[in-house]
Short mmCIF file of C-alpha atoms in Angstrom, two decimals:
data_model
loop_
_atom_site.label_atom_id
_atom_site.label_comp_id
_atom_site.label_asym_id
_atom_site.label_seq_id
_atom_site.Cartn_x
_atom_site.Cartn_y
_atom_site.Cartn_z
CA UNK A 327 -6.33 4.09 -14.94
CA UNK A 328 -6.48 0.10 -15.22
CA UNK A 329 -2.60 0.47 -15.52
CA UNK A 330 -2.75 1.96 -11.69
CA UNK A 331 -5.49 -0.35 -10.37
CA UNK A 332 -2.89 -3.25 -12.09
CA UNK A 333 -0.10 -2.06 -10.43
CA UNK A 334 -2.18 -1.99 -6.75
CA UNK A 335 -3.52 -5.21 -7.44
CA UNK A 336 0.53 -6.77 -8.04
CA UNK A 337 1.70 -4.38 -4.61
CA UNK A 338 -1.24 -6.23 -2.69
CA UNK A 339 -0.19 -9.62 -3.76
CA UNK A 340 3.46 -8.89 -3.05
CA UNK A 341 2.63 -8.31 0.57
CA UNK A 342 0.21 -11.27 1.12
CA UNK A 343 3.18 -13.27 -0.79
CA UNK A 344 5.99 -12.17 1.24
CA UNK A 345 8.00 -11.17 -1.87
CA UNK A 346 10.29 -8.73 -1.00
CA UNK A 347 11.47 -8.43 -4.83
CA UNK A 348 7.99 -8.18 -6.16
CA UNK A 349 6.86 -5.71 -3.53
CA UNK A 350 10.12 -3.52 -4.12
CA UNK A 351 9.18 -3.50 -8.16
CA UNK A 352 6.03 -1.91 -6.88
CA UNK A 353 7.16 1.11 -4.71
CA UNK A 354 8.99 4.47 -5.94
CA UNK A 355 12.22 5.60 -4.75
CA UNK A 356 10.88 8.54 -2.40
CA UNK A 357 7.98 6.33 -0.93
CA UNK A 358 6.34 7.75 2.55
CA UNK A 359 4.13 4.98 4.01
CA UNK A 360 1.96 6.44 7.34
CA UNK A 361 0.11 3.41 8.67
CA UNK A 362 -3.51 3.88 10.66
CA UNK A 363 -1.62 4.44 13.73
CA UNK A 364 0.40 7.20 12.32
CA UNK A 365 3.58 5.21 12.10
CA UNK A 366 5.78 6.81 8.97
CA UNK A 367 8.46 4.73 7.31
CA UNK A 368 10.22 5.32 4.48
CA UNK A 369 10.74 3.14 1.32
CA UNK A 370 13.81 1.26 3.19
CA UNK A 371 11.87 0.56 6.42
CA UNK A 372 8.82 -0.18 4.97
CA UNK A 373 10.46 -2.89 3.17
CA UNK A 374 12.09 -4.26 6.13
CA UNK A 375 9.03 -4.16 8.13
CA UNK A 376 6.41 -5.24 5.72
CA UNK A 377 8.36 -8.53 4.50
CA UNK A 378 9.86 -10.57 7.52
CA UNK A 379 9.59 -7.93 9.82
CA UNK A 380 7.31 -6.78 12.66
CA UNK A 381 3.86 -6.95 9.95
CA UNK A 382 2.47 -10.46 8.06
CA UNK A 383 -0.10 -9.52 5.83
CA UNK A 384 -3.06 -12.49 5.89
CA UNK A 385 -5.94 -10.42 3.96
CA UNK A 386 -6.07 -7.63 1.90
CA UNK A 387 -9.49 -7.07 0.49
CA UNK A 388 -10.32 -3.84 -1.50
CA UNK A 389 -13.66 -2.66 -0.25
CA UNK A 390 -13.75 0.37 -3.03
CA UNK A 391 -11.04 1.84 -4.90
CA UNK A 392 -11.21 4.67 -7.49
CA UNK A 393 -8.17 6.03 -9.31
CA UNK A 394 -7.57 9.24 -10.97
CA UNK A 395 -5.01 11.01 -13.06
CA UNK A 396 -3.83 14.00 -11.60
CA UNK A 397 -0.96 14.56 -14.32
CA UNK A 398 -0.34 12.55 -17.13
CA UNK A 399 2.77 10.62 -15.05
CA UNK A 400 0.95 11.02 -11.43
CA UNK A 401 -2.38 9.14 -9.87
CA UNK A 402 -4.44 9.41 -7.06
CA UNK A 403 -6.13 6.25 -5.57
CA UNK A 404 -8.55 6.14 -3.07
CA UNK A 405 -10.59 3.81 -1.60
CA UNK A 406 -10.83 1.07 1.38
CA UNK A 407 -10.26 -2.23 2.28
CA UNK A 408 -10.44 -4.69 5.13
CA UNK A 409 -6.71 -6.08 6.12
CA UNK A 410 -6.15 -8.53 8.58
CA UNK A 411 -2.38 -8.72 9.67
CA UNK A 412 -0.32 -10.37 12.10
CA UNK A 413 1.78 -7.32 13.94
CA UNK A 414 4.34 -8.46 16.47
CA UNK A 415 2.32 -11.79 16.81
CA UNK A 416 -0.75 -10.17 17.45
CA UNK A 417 -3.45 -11.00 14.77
CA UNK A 418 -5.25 -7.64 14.07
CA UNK A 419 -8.01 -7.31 11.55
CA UNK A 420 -9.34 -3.35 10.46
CA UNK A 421 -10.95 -1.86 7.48
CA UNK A 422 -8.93 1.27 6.76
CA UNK A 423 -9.35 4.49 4.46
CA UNK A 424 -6.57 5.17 1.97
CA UNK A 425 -5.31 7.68 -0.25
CA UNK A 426 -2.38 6.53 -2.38
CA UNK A 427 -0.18 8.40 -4.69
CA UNK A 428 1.45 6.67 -7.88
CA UNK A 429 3.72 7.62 -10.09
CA UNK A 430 5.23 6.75 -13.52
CA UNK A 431 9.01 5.75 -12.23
CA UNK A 432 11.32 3.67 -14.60
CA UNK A 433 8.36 3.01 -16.77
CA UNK A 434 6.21 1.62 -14.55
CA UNK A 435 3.37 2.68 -11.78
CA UNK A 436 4.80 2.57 -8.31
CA UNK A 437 3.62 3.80 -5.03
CA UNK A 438 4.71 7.11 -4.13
CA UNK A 439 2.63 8.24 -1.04
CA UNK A 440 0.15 6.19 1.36
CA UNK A 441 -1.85 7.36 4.01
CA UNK A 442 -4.59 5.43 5.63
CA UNK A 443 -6.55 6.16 8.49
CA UNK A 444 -9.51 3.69 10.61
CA UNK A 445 -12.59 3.82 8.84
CA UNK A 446 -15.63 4.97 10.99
CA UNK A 447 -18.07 2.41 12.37
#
């Protein structure tokens, strides 16, 4: 599952870079994104939003992560991390559960599914 943990690591650089070609090589065609606050985008808006949008990602920091096969083309990672993003000008920093779904697309890993949530004090 290195291959999945590799393919997190180059999605979480993307966004801290600002590259919109590198973060697109990272997600799948059918990707659902539902932020903390329960905001859902799809592949197109997330895009839009997370590169030169309404969101500036400063710090992502993986707190834990574990992935798992669940088929032999589909993954499950879960995990936290502490983010610190600038959202409509606002700085905002968090630490956030996740549970991410990848998938083998085009020969590659890519993001299928996210969901994260506020992680308890």
């Amino acid at each position: 599952m290195q291959e999945v943990l590799a393919a997190d690591d180059a999605r979480t650089a993307a966004l801290i870079a600002a590259d919109r070609p590198a973060l697109d090589r990272t997600l799948a065609r059918e990707l659902r994104y539902v932020h903390s606050n329960g905001l859902t985008q799809d592949r197109a808006e997330y895009l839009d939003a997370a590169i030169g949008g309404a969101m500036q990602y400063r710090v992502i920091r993986p707190l834990q992560r574990q992935a798992r096969p669940i088929a032999d083309t589909v993954a499950l990672l879960t995990g936290s991390n502490h983010v610190e993003v600038v959202l409509n000008g606002r700085p905002l920093q968090a630490e956030v559960l996740y549970t991410a779904v990848y998938v083998q697309e085009d020969g590659a890993w890519k993001m299928t599914a996210w969901q994260s949530t506020p992680a308890p004090n």
